[in-house]
Coordinates of C-alpha atoms in Angstrom, one line a residue:
M761 CA -30.1 10.9 -34.0
D762 CA -31.4 10.6 -37.5
K763 CA -29.3 11.3 -40.6
D764 CA -31.2 14.5 -41.4
G765 CA -31.7 15.7 -37.8
L766 CA -33.3 14.8 -34.5
L767 CA -36.7 13.0 -34.1
G768 CA -37.2 12.2 -37.7
G769 CA -35.9 15.5 -39.0
K770 CA -38.2 17.7 -36.9
F771 CA -35.2 19.4 -35.3
Y772 CA -31.8 20.3 -36.8
F773 CA -28.5 21.5 -35.4
K774 CA -27.7 25.2 -35.8
K775 CA -24.9 25.8 -38.3
L776 CA -22.0 28.0 -37.3
P777 CA -20.4 30.7 -39.6
N778 CA -17.5 28.4 -40.2
G779 CA -19.8 25.7 -41.6
L780 CA -19.6 23.4 -38.5
L781 CA -22.6 22.3 -36.6
D782 CA -23.3 23.6 -33.1
K783 CA -24.2 20.4 -31.2
T784 CA -25.4 22.4 -28.2
K785 CA -28.4 24.1 -30.0
V786 CA -31.2 22.8 -32.2
T787 CA -34.0 24.4 -34.2
C788 CA -37.6 23.2 -34.7
T789 CA -38.3 22.8 -38.4
I790 CA -42.0 23.6 -37.9
C791 CA -41.9 26.9 -35.8
K792 CA -38.2 27.7 -36.1
A793 CA -37.9 27.9 -32.2
E794 CA -34.4 27.4 -30.9
F795 CA -33.5 25.1 -27.9
R796 CA -30.5 24.1 -26.0
Y797 CA -29.6 20.4 -26.6
H798 CA -28.1 18.2 -23.8
R799 CA -28.0 14.9 -25.5
S800 CA -31.6 14.2 -24.5
N801 CA -34.7 14.4 -26.6
S802 CA -37.1 14.7 -23.6
S803 CA -37.5 18.5 -23.8
L804 CA -37.8 18.3 -27.6
C805 CA -40.6 15.7 -27.3
Y806 CA -42.3 18.0 -24.8
H807 CA -42.2 20.8 -27.4
L808 CA -43.7 18.7 -30.1
R809 CA -46.6 17.5 -27.9
A810 CA -47.3 21.0 -26.6
K811 CA -47.0 23.0 -29.8
H812 CA -47.3 20.5 -32.6
P813 CA -49.4 17.5 -31.4
E814 CA -50.2 16.4 -34.9
S815 CA -46.5 15.8 -35.6
T816 CA -46.1 13.2 -32.7
S817 CA -48.3 10.5 -34.4
T818 CA -45.2 8.9 -35.9
G819 CA -44.2 7.4 -32.6
S820 CA -40.9 9.2 -32.3
C821 CA -41.7 10.3 -28.7
Q822 CA -42.3 7.2 -26.5
S823 CA -44.1 8.9 -23.5
T824 CA -47.7 7.8 -23.1
P825 CA -50.7 9.6 -21.6
Q826 CA -50.7 7.0 -18.8
D827 CA -47.3 8.3 -17.6
Y828 CA -47.7 12.0 -18.3
G829 CA -50.4 14.5 -18.8
A830 CA -51.5 15.6 -22.2
R831 CA -49.1 18.5 -22.1
G832 CA -46.1 16.6 -20.7
R833 CA -46.8 17.2 -17.0
I834 CA -46.3 14.4 -14.5
T835 CA -49.6 13.2 -13.2
K836 CA -50.5 13.2 -9.5
H837 CA -50.2 9.5 -9.4
V838 CA -46.7 9.4 -10.8
S839 CA -45.7 12.3 -8.6
E840 CA -46.8 10.3 -5.5
K841 CA -44.8 7.3 -6.7
L842 CA -41.7 9.6 -7.2
T843 CA -42.1 11.0 -3.7
N844 CA -42.4 7.6 -2.1
S845 CA -39.4 6.3 -4.1
L846 CA -37.4 9.2 -2.9
V847 CA -38.3 8.4 0.7
V848 CA -37.3 4.8 0.4
W849 CA -34.0 5.8 -1.3
I850 CA -33.2 8.3 1.4
A851 CA -33.8 5.7 4.2
K852 CA -32.3 2.7 2.5
N853 CA -29.1 4.5 1.3
C854 CA -28.6 6.9 4.2
R855 CA -29.1 10.0 2.1
P856 CA -29.6 13.4 3.9
V857 CA -33.2 14.7 3.9
S858 CA -31.8 17.9 2.5
I859 CA -31.0 16.2 -0.8
V860 CA -34.5 17.2 -2.0
E861 CA -33.2 20.7 -2.1
D862 CA -30.5 19.7 -4.6
D863 CA -30.9 21.4 -8.0
G864 CA -29.0 18.7 -9.8
L865 CA -31.5 15.9 -8.6
R866 CA -34.4 18.1 -9.6
E867 CA -32.9 18.5 -13.1
V868 CA -32.3 14.8 -13.5
I869 CA -35.9 14.0 -12.7
R870 CA -37.1 16.8 -15.0
V871 CA -35.0 15.4 -17.9
A872 CA -36.1 11.8 -17.2
S873 CA -39.7 12.7 -17.0
G874 CA -40.0 15.3 -19.7
D875 CA -41.7 17.6 -17.2
V876 CA -39.7 20.8 -17.1
R877 CA -41.9 22.3 -14.3
Y878 CA -41.5 19.4 -11.9
N879 CA -40.4 20.4 -8.4
L880 CA -39.1 18.0 -5.7
P881 CA -41.1 17.6 -2.5
S882 CA -40.2 19.7 0.5
R883 CA -38.1 18.6 3.3
G884 CA -41.1 18.6 5.6
T885 CA -43.0 16.3 3.2
I886 CA -40.1 13.8 3.1
V887 CA -39.8 13.7 7.0
S888 CA -43.6 13.2 7.2
R889 CA -43.5 10.4 4.7
L890 CA -40.5 8.8 6.5
H891 CA -42.7 8.7 9.7
T892 CA -45.5 7.1 7.7
L893 CA -43.2 4.5 6.2
Y894 CA -41.7 3.8 9.6
E895 CA -45.1 3.1 11.1
D896 CA -46.0 0.8 8.2
Q897 CA -42.8 -1.1 8.4
R898 CA -43.0 -1.3 12.2
D899 CA -46.4 -2.8 12.0
Q900 CA -45.2 -5.5 9.7
R901 CA -42.4 -6.4 12.1
S902 CA -44.8 -6.3 15.1
S903 CA -47.1 -8.8 13.3
K904 CA -44.1 -11.1 12.8
L905 CA -43.3 -11.0 16.5
V906 CA -46.9 -11.7 17.5
Q907 CA -46.7 -15.0 15.6
V908 CA -43.7 -16.5 17.3
R909 CA -43.2 -17.9 20.8
N910 CA -39.6 -17.0 21.5
V911 CA -37.5 -14.0 20.8
A912 CA -33.8 -13.3 21.6
L913 CA -32.4 -9.8 21.9
T914 CA -28.9 -8.3 21.5
G915 CA -28.2 -4.9 23.0
D916 CA -25.4 -2.4 23.2
R917 CA -24.6 1.2 24.3
W918 CA -22.6 3.6 22.2
T919 CA -21.3 7.2 22.5
S920 CA -21.3 9.3 19.3
V921 CA -18.7 11.8 18.3
N922 CA -21.0 14.5 19.7
N923 CA -20.7 12.7 23.1
D924 CA -24.4 11.6 23.0
N925 CA -25.4 8.2 24.4
Y926 CA -27.2 5.9 22.0
S927 CA -28.7 2.5 22.8
G928 CA -29.4 -0.2 20.2
V929 CA -31.5 -3.4 20.4
T930 CA -32.0 -6.1 17.8
A931 CA -34.5 -9.0 17.8
H932 CA -33.8 -12.5 16.6
F933 CA -36.3 -15.4 16.1
I934 CA -37.2 -18.4 13.9
D935 CA -40.5 -18.0 12.2
N936 CA -43.1 -20.7 11.4
D937 CA -41.2 -21.5 8.1
W938 CA -38.0 -22.2 10.1
T939 CA -36.4 -19.1 8.7
L940 CA -34.1 -17.1 10.9
Q941 CA -35.3 -13.5 11.2
S942 CA -33.2 -10.6 12.5
F943 CA -33.9 -6.8 12.6
A944 CA -33.5 -3.7 14.6
L945 CA -36.0 -2.6 17.3
T946 CA -34.4 0.8 18.2
V947 CA -31.3 2.9 18.0
S948 CA -32.4 5.7 20.4
K949 CA -30.7 8.5 22.1
T950 CA -30.7 8.2 25.9
E951 CA -30.2 10.9 28.4
E952 CA -29.5 8.8 31.5
R953 CA -26.1 7.7 32.6
Q954 CA -24.8 4.3 31.4
C955 CA -25.1 2.6 34.7
A956 CA -26.4 -1.0 35.0
E957 CA -29.8 -0.1 36.4
A958 CA -30.4 2.5 33.7
C959 CA -29.4 0.1 30.9
A960 CA -31.6 -2.7 32.3
D961 CA -34.6 -0.3 32.6
H962 CA -34.1 0.9 29.0
F963 CA -33.9 -2.6 27.5
L964 CA -37.0 -3.6 29.5
S965 CA -38.9 -0.6 28.2
V966 CA -38.0 -1.5 24.6
A967 CA -39.3 -5.1 25.2
N968 CA -42.5 -3.7 26.7
E969 CA -42.9 -1.2 23.8
W970 CA -42.8 -4.1 21.3
K971 CA -44.9 -6.3 23.6
I972 CA -42.4 -9.2 23.6
K973 CA -41.3 -9.2 27.3
D974 CA -43.0 -12.5 27.9
K975 CA -41.4 -14.1 24.9
L976 CA -37.8 -13.2 25.6
T977 CA -35.3 -16.0 26.0
T978 CA -31.8 -14.6 25.9
F979 CA -30.2 -11.1 26.0
G980 CA -26.8 -10.8 24.3
T981 CA -24.3 -8.1 25.3
D982 CA -20.6 -7.4 25.0
S983 CA -18.2 -7.8 27.9
A984 CA -18.5 -4.2 29.2
R985 CA -19.0 -4.2 33.0
N986 CA -22.2 -2.1 32.9
M987 CA -23.7 -4.3 30.3
V988 CA -22.9 -7.5 32.1
A989 CA -24.3 -6.1 35.3
A990 CA -27.4 -4.9 33.5
A991 CA -27.9 -8.4 32.1
R992 CA -27.9 -9.8 35.6
L993 CA -30.8 -7.5 36.5
L994 CA -32.9 -8.7 33.7
P995 CA -35.2 -11.8 33.9
F996 CA -33.6 -13.5 30.9
E997 CA -30.7 -15.7 30.1
H998 CA -27.5 -13.7 29.5
M999 CA -25.5 -14.6 26.4
P1000 CA -22.1 -12.9 26.4
C1001 CA -20.7 -12.0 23.0
T1002 CA -18.3 -14.7 21.9
A1003 CA -16.5 -12.5 19.4
H1004 CA -15.7 -10.0 22.1
I1005 CA -14.4 -12.8 24.3
L1006 CA -12.2 -14.1 21.5
Q1007 CA -10.8 -10.7 20.6
R1008 CA -10.0 -10.0 24.2
T1009 CA -8.1 -13.3 24.4
I1010 CA -6.0 -12.3 21.3
T1011 CA -5.1 -8.9 22.9
V1012 CA -4.0 -10.6 26.2
S1013 CA -1.9 -13.1 24.3
L1014 CA -0.1 -10.5 22.2
N1015 CA 0.8 -8.3 25.2
D1016 CA 4.4 -8.5 26.3
S1017 CA 5.2 -11.1 23.6
E1018 CA 7.8 -11.3 20.9
F1019 CA 5.1 -10.5 18.5
E1020 CA 4.4 -7.1 20.1
R1021 CA 7.9 -5.9 19.4
V1022 CA 7.6 -6.7 15.7
L1023 CA 4.1 -5.3 15.5
A1024 CA 5.4 -2.0 16.9
K1025 CA 7.9 -1.9 14.1
C1026 CA 5.1 -2.6 11.6
R1027 CA 3.1 0.3 12.9
K1028 CA 6.0 2.7 12.4
V1029 CA 6.3 1.5 8.8
V1030 CA 2.5 2.0 8.2
G1031 CA 2.6 5.4 9.9
H1032 CA 5.4 6.5 7.6
F1033 CA 3.2 6.1 4.6
K1034 CA -0.2 7.0 6.1
Q1035 CA 1.0 10.4 7.4
S1036 CA 2.6 11.6 4.2
P1037 CA 0.6 12.1 0.9
A1038 CA 3.9 12.0 -1.0
N1039 CA 4.9 8.6 0.5
T1040 CA 1.4 7.3 -0.2
Q1041 CA 1.7 8.3 -3.9
E1042 CA 5.1 6.8 -4.1
L1043 CA 3.7 3.5 -2.6
K1044 CA 1.1 3.4 -5.4
E1045 CA 3.7 4.0 -8.1
Q1046 CA 6.0 1.3 -6.8
Q1047 CA 3.1 -1.2 -6.5
V1048 CA 2.3 -0.5 -10.2
A1049 CA 6.0 -0.9 -11.1
H1050 CA 6.2 -4.2 -9.3
G1051 CA 3.0 -5.5 -11.0
Q1052 CA 1.1 -5.6 -7.7
K1053 CA -2.4 -4.5 -6.7
T1054 CA -2.5 -0.9 -5.5
E1055 CA -3.7 -1.0 -1.9
P1056 CA -3.0 1.2 1.1
L1057 CA -1.3 0.0 4.2
V1058 CA -3.6 -0.3 7.3
R1059 CA -2.8 0.1 10.9
D1060 CA -4.3 -2.2 13.6
V1061 CA -6.9 -0.6 15.9
P1062 CA -7.8 -2.3 19.2
T1063 CA -11.5 -1.9 18.6
R1064 CA -11.4 -3.1 15.0
W1065 CA -11.5 -6.9 14.9
N1066 CA -8.9 -8.7 12.8
S1067 CA -7.1 -5.4 12.0
T1068 CA -3.8 -6.7 13.3
L1069 CA -4.0 -9.7 10.9
E1070 CA -4.9 -7.4 8.0
M1071 CA -1.9 -5.1 8.8
I1072 CA 0.6 -7.9 8.7
K1073 CA -0.9 -9.4 5.6
R1074 CA -0.5 -6.2 3.6
I1075 CA 3.0 -5.6 4.9
Q1076 CA 4.0 -9.1 3.8
R1077 CA 2.4 -8.7 0.3
N1078 CA 4.3 -5.4 -0.2
K1079 CA 7.6 -6.5 1.2
S1080 CA 9.6 -5.8 -1.9
V1081 CA 7.8 -2.5 -2.6
L1082 CA 8.4 -1.2 1.0
T1083 CA 12.0 -2.3 1.0
T1084 CA 12.7 -0.4 -2.3
I1085 CA 11.0 2.8 -1.1
L1086 CA 12.6 3.0 2.3
A1087 CA 16.0 2.2 0.8
Q1088 CA 15.6 5.0 -1.8
Q1089 CA 14.5 7.5 0.7
N1090 CA 17.2 6.7 3.1
S1091 CA 14.5 6.9 5.8
M1092 CA 14.9 6.8 9.5
V1093 CA 12.2 4.2 9.5
T1094 CA 13.8 0.8 9.3
M1095 CA 12.3 -2.1 7.3
L1096 CA 11.6 -5.4 8.9
T1097 CA 14.4 -8.0 8.7
D1098 CA 13.9 -11.5 7.2
Q1099 CA 13.8 -12.9 10.7
E1100 CA 11.0 -10.5 11.7
F1101 CA 9.1 -11.4 8.5
D1102 CA 9.3 -15.0 9.6
I1103 CA 7.8 -14.0 13.0
L1104 CA 5.0 -12.2 11.1
Q1105 CA 4.3 -15.3 9.1
K1106 CA 4.0 -17.3 12.3
L1107 CA 1.6 -14.8 13.7
E1108 CA -0.5 -14.8 10.6
E1109 CA -0.9 -18.6 10.9
L1110 CA -2.0 -18.1 14.5
L1111 CA -4.5 -15.3 13.9
E1112 CA -6.1 -16.6 10.7
P1113 CA -8.1 -19.3 12.5
C1114 CA -9.3 -16.6 14.9
R1115 CA -10.5 -14.5 12.0
Y1116 CA -12.3 -17.4 10.5
V1117 CA -14.2 -18.1 13.8
T1118 CA -15.0 -14.5 14.4
E1119 CA -16.6 -14.1 11.0
L1120 CA -18.3 -17.4 11.3
L1121 CA -20.0 -16.5 14.6
G1122 CA -20.8 -13.0 13.5
G1123 CA -23.4 -14.0 10.8
K1124 CA -27.0 -13.0 11.3
Q1125 CA -28.6 -14.9 8.4
Y1126 CA -27.7 -18.4 9.7
V1127 CA -27.6 -20.2 13.0
S1128 CA -24.6 -19.3 15.1
C1129 CA -25.3 -20.2 18.7
S1130 CA -24.8 -23.9 18.1
V1131 CA -21.5 -23.3 16.4
V1132 CA -19.8 -21.7 19.4
L1133 CA -18.6 -24.8 21.2
P1134 CA -17.4 -26.6 18.1
A1135 CA -15.6 -23.4 17.0
L1136 CA -13.8 -23.0 20.4
C1137 CA -12.9 -26.7 20.3
Y1138 CA -11.3 -26.1 16.8
L1139 CA -9.3 -23.1 18.2
F1140 CA -8.0 -25.2 21.1
R1141 CA -6.8 -27.9 18.6
V1142 CA -5.1 -25.2 16.5
M1143 CA -3.3 -23.9 19.6
E1144 CA -2.0 -27.2 20.8
L1145 CA 1.7 -27.1 21.5
S1146 CA 4.1 -28.6 19.0
D1147 CA 7.8 -29.6 19.3
D1148 CA 8.5 -27.5 16.2
D1149 CA 7.1 -24.3 17.6
P1150 CA 9.6 -21.5 18.5
V1151 CA 9.6 -20.2 22.1
Y1152 CA 7.6 -17.1 21.3
V1153 CA 4.9 -19.2 19.6
L1154 CA 4.7 -21.6 22.5
R1155 CA 4.3 -18.7 24.9
F1156 CA 1.5 -17.2 22.8
K1157 CA -0.4 -20.6 22.6
K1158 CA -0.1 -21.2 26.3
V1159 CA -1.4 -17.7 27.2
F1160 CA -4.2 -18.0 24.5
T1161 CA -5.5 -21.4 25.6
T1162 CA -5.4 -20.5 29.3
D1163 CA -7.1 -17.2 28.9
L1164 CA -9.8 -18.6 26.5
A1165 CA -10.5 -21.5 28.8
Q1166 CA -11.2 -19.1 31.7
R1167 CA -13.4 -17.0 29.5
R1168 CA -15.2 -20.0 28.1
D1169 CA -16.3 -20.9 31.6
S1170 CA -17.9 -17.5 32.0
I1171 CA -20.2 -17.8 29.0
N1172 CA -23.7 -19.4 29.1
L1173 CA -22.4 -23.0 28.6
T1174 CA -25.7 -24.6 29.5
W1175 CA -27.5 -22.8 26.8
L1176 CA -24.7 -23.4 24.3
K1177 CA -24.6 -27.1 24.9
I1178 CA -28.3 -27.6 24.4
A1179 CA -28.2 -25.5 21.2
T1180 CA -25.3 -27.6 20.0
A1181 CA -27.2 -30.9 20.7
L1182 CA -30.2 -29.6 18.8
D1183 CA -28.1 -28.8 15.7
P1184 CA -28.1 -31.9 13.5
R1185 CA -24.6 -31.0 12.4
F1186 CA -23.1 -31.3 15.9
K1187 CA -25.5 -33.5 17.8
D1188 CA -22.8 -36.0 18.5
L1189 CA -21.4 -33.4 21.0
K1190 CA -17.8 -34.3 20.3
C1191 CA -16.9 -30.8 21.4
V1192 CA -17.6 -31.6 25.0
S1193 CA -16.6 -34.5 27.3
K1194 CA -18.5 -37.7 27.7
D1195 CA -19.7 -36.7 31.2
E1196 CA -21.0 -33.4 29.8
R1197 CA -22.8 -35.2 27.0
R1198 CA -24.8 -37.2 29.5
E1199 CA -25.7 -34.0 31.4
V1200 CA -26.8 -32.3 28.1
W1201 CA -29.2 -35.2 27.2
A1202 CA -30.5 -35.2 30.8
S1203 CA -31.2 -31.5 30.5
L1204 CA -33.0 -32.0 27.2
H1205 CA -35.1 -34.7 28.8
D1206 CA -36.2 -32.3 31.5
L1207 CA -36.9 -29.6 28.8
V1208 CA -39.1 -32.0 26.8
M1209 CA -41.0 -33.0 30.0
A1210 CA -41.6 -29.3 30.9
E1211 CA -42.7 -28.6 27.3
T1212 CA -45.1 -31.5 27.5
H1213 CA -46.6 -30.4 30.8
A1214 CA -46.9 -26.7 29.6
H1215 CA -49.2 -27.7 26.7
Q1216 CA -51.4 -30.1 28.7
P1217 CA -54.8 -28.7 29.7
S1218 CA -55.1 -27.6 33.2
A1219 CA -56.7 -30.0 35.6
Q1220 CA -58.2 -27.2 37.7
T1221 CA -61.9 -26.5 37.2
T1222 CA -64.2 -24.0 38.8
E1223 CA -67.0 -26.5 39.3
E1224 CA -67.2 -29.0 42.1
P1225 CA -66.8 -32.5 40.6
S1226 CA -69.8 -34.9 41.0
P1227 CA -69.5 -37.8 43.5
K1228 CA -69.2 -40.2 40.7
K1229 CA -66.3 -38.4 39.1
R1230 CA -64.6 -38.0 42.5
K1231 CA -64.7 -41.8 43.0
I1232 CA -63.2 -42.4 39.5
A1233 CA -60.4 -39.9 40.3
I1234 CA -59.6 -41.6 43.5
C1235 CA -59.5 -45.0 41.8
L1236 CA -57.1 -43.6 39.2
L1237 CA -54.7 -42.1 41.7
G1238 CA -52.9 -45.4 42.0
S1239 CA -52.0 -45.3 38.3
S1240 CA -50.1 -42.0 38.5
D1241 CA -46.7 -43.6 39.1
S1242 CA -47.2 -45.9 36.0
D1243 CA -48.3 -42.9 33.9
S1244 CA -45.2 -41.0 35.0
E1245 CA -43.0 -44.0 34.0
E1246 CA -44.7 -44.2 30.6
E1247 CA -44.1 -40.5 30.1
E1248 CA -40.4 -40.9 30.9
D1249 CA -40.1 -43.8 28.5
S1250 CA -41.9 -41.8 25.8
I1251 CA -39.4 -39.0 26.2
D1252 CA -36.5 -41.3 26.1
R1253 CA -37.8 -42.8 22.9
C1254 CA -38.2 -39.3 21.5
L1255 CA -34.6 -38.5 22.2
D1256 CA -33.3 -41.8 21.0
R1257 CA -35.1 -41.3 17.6
Y1258 CA -33.4 -37.9 17.3
K1259 CA -30.0 -39.3 18.2
A1260 CA -30.4 -42.1 15.7
E1261 CA -30.8 -39.6 12.9
P1262 CA -27.6 -39.3 10.7
K1263 CA -25.6 -36.1 11.1
I1264 CA -25.8 -33.7 8.2
D1265 CA -22.9 -32.0 6.5
I1266 CA -21.5 -28.9 8.1
E1267 CA -22.3 -26.8 5.1
E1268 CA -26.0 -27.8 5.2
C1269 CA -28.6 -25.7 7.0
P1270 CA -29.9 -27.1 10.3
L1271 CA -33.2 -25.1 10.0
Q1272 CA -34.0 -26.7 6.7
W1273 CA -33.4 -30.1 8.4
W1274 CA -35.9 -29.2 11.1
L1275 CA -38.4 -27.9 8.6
K1276 CA -38.5 -31.3 6.9
R1277 CA -38.5 -33.3 10.1
E1278 CA -40.6 -31.1 12.4
G1279 CA -43.4 -33.7 12.4
A1280 CA -41.1 -36.6 13.1
H1281 CA -39.7 -34.8 16.2
A1282 CA -42.7 -32.7 17.2
R1283 CA -41.7 -32.7 20.9
L1284 CA -38.2 -31.5 20.3
A1285 CA -39.0 -29.0 17.5
P1286 CA -40.3 -26.1 19.8
I1287 CA -37.2 -26.4 21.9
A1288 CA -34.9 -26.3 18.9
C1289 CA -36.7 -23.3 17.6
K1290 CA -36.1 -21.5 20.9
Y1291 CA -32.4 -22.4 21.4
L1292 CA -31.2 -22.1 17.8
S1293 CA -32.6 -18.5 17.4
T1294 CA -30.1 -17.0 19.8
P1295 CA -27.2 -15.2 18.1
A1296 CA -23.7 -16.0 19.3
T1297 CA -22.4 -12.4 19.2
T1298 CA -23.6 -8.8 19.4
V1299 CA -22.3 -8.2 15.9
P1300 CA -25.9 -7.2 14.7
C1301 CA -25.8 -4.3 17.1
E1302 CA -22.2 -3.4 16.2
R1303 CA -23.3 -3.3 12.5
L1304 CA -26.3 -1.2 13.5
F1305 CA -24.0 1.4 15.1
S1306 CA -21.6 1.4 12.2
L1307 CA -24.6 2.0 9.9
S1308 CA -26.1 4.8 12.1
G1309 CA -22.8 6.6 12.7
H1310 CA -23.0 8.2 9.3
I1311 CA -26.5 9.4 9.8
I1312 CA -25.9 10.6 13.4
Q1313 CA -22.7 12.5 12.5
K1314 CA -23.9 14.1 9.3
R1315 CA -27.7 14.5 9.9
S1316 CA -29.4 17.7 9.4
A1317 CA -29.9 19.9 12.4
S1318 CA -33.6 19.9 11.7
L1319 CA -33.8 16.1 12.4
S1320 CA -34.7 15.1 16.0
S1321 CA -33.2 12.1 17.7
D1322 CA -36.5 10.3 17.0
D1323 CA -36.2 11.1 13.3
V1324 CA -32.7 9.6 13.4
N1325 CA -34.0 6.5 15.1
K1326 CA -36.7 6.0 12.5
I1327 CA -34.2 6.5 9.6
V1328 CA -31.7 4.0 11.1
C1329 CA -34.4 1.4 11.7
L1330 CA -35.8 1.9 8.2
N1331 CA -32.4 1.5 6.8
N1332 CA -32.0 -1.8 8.6
W1333 CA -35.6 -3.1 7.8
L1334 CA -35.5 -2.1 4.1
S1335 CA -32.1 -3.8 3.7
V1336 CA -33.2 -7.1 5.2
K1337 CA -34.6 -9.6 2.7
D1338 CA -37.9 -11.0 3.9

């Protein structure tokens, strides 16, 4: 705002009878027209361009003919860009399609553009553009899948709050630049029952739809019986979710333990504050008074990983606050004793490594399959018995290690061992026994042999060989044994060269290592690309359902299940950095 008015003195505020200025209204000094003022000069610039074009030559209005029409109207080109931007925004940020009917959004765009007659696109236009954007993005992902040899899938089934069945599938692979790629293939509503045969048929149909059935290596699922049974019906390697296995072990270890009694008491304390707005407000006030961070208490949920750990952490951080409030209220809810807080501290020390492993294996932007066995080995070391452990800790550790060892045997150990050997961080295989190490390298030897034979030209020909060539072939038959021995030696040297390479630091990226040494280990590289692309968990699908729950529960009634699938996939695709 200039000293003498707005836009170089071309507008001035209306003066009230008491001598004060009315900052909500302005008057044009040229034509004396009066306008409402909302702290924006856009509509004033539009008036000058439309009614007094000669007065805009001073440069006070910054809009150019390239952005807007000669009379302040948004051009068709800019309108198209706005519509496409709205479509991306709706998909990427899970906004309802009906937001284009919001008067506030329309006014924001009008003020920002200076076009007071701009109208938002219709809901039908947005849905149509969403379909177009989906097809474009889908083609881009299909082209990526065409270029790779191996693809791993994770799949899961989920029931919405409306009691509808949804199925999600994600794809994972390593591209030609040794970059791990991961994205959704579908989150579709299914009408059939969630039996094993129906699940298997659905996952196969998704693979056929994306034309990747012949490229699939592994199929990851959680530990639900129908999913495990469905995986057995599929012609791919099954990869059980390690995170689900670990969380199940934690649950079994906590049942009927001394920890469970204290946790039950924690839940009562949390419920006392969660169920009362007055108690919640008092908790905030006392946290401020004690100089602590204001945070709500949380209650553990069986299906929410690491929620038990978070519950006990927050109770311990707010020990003095909770003690003060419950004492002042003379509440029937009793606070934990010092001995019980000691028990909570012991439990935190036991669960913290489990949280670390769960989060480590749940990543989708880095290799996780090769980390499973080293991570489990780390947990077994953490849970080793100590003479200083109380009885309840000893019991927890015994149950934990026994249960985890049994579940470890049910996962795809063969695949995990090979993946571990092909990760330059863990290729010494210290996480398995010496006998198992020999078996792993023998398996890798066979894989290299099979890979070599798969890429050799076929000896079969449709033409009958000439007598001269037949005689040469007969003479060469005697050399087949020696050729085989040379091939065996060549593979052994290939493996020895790889084993002689120094290990890399655990923080370094194994894919970057392979990118730089792909030429030096050309026979092992395709196998590494295949095995390292498999995710260790089904967390990508879990995240997909968490993401889609908001859309599914709050979607417009005018959106079909196919529309929901497209929006959920677009949300995932547009959020992934290529």
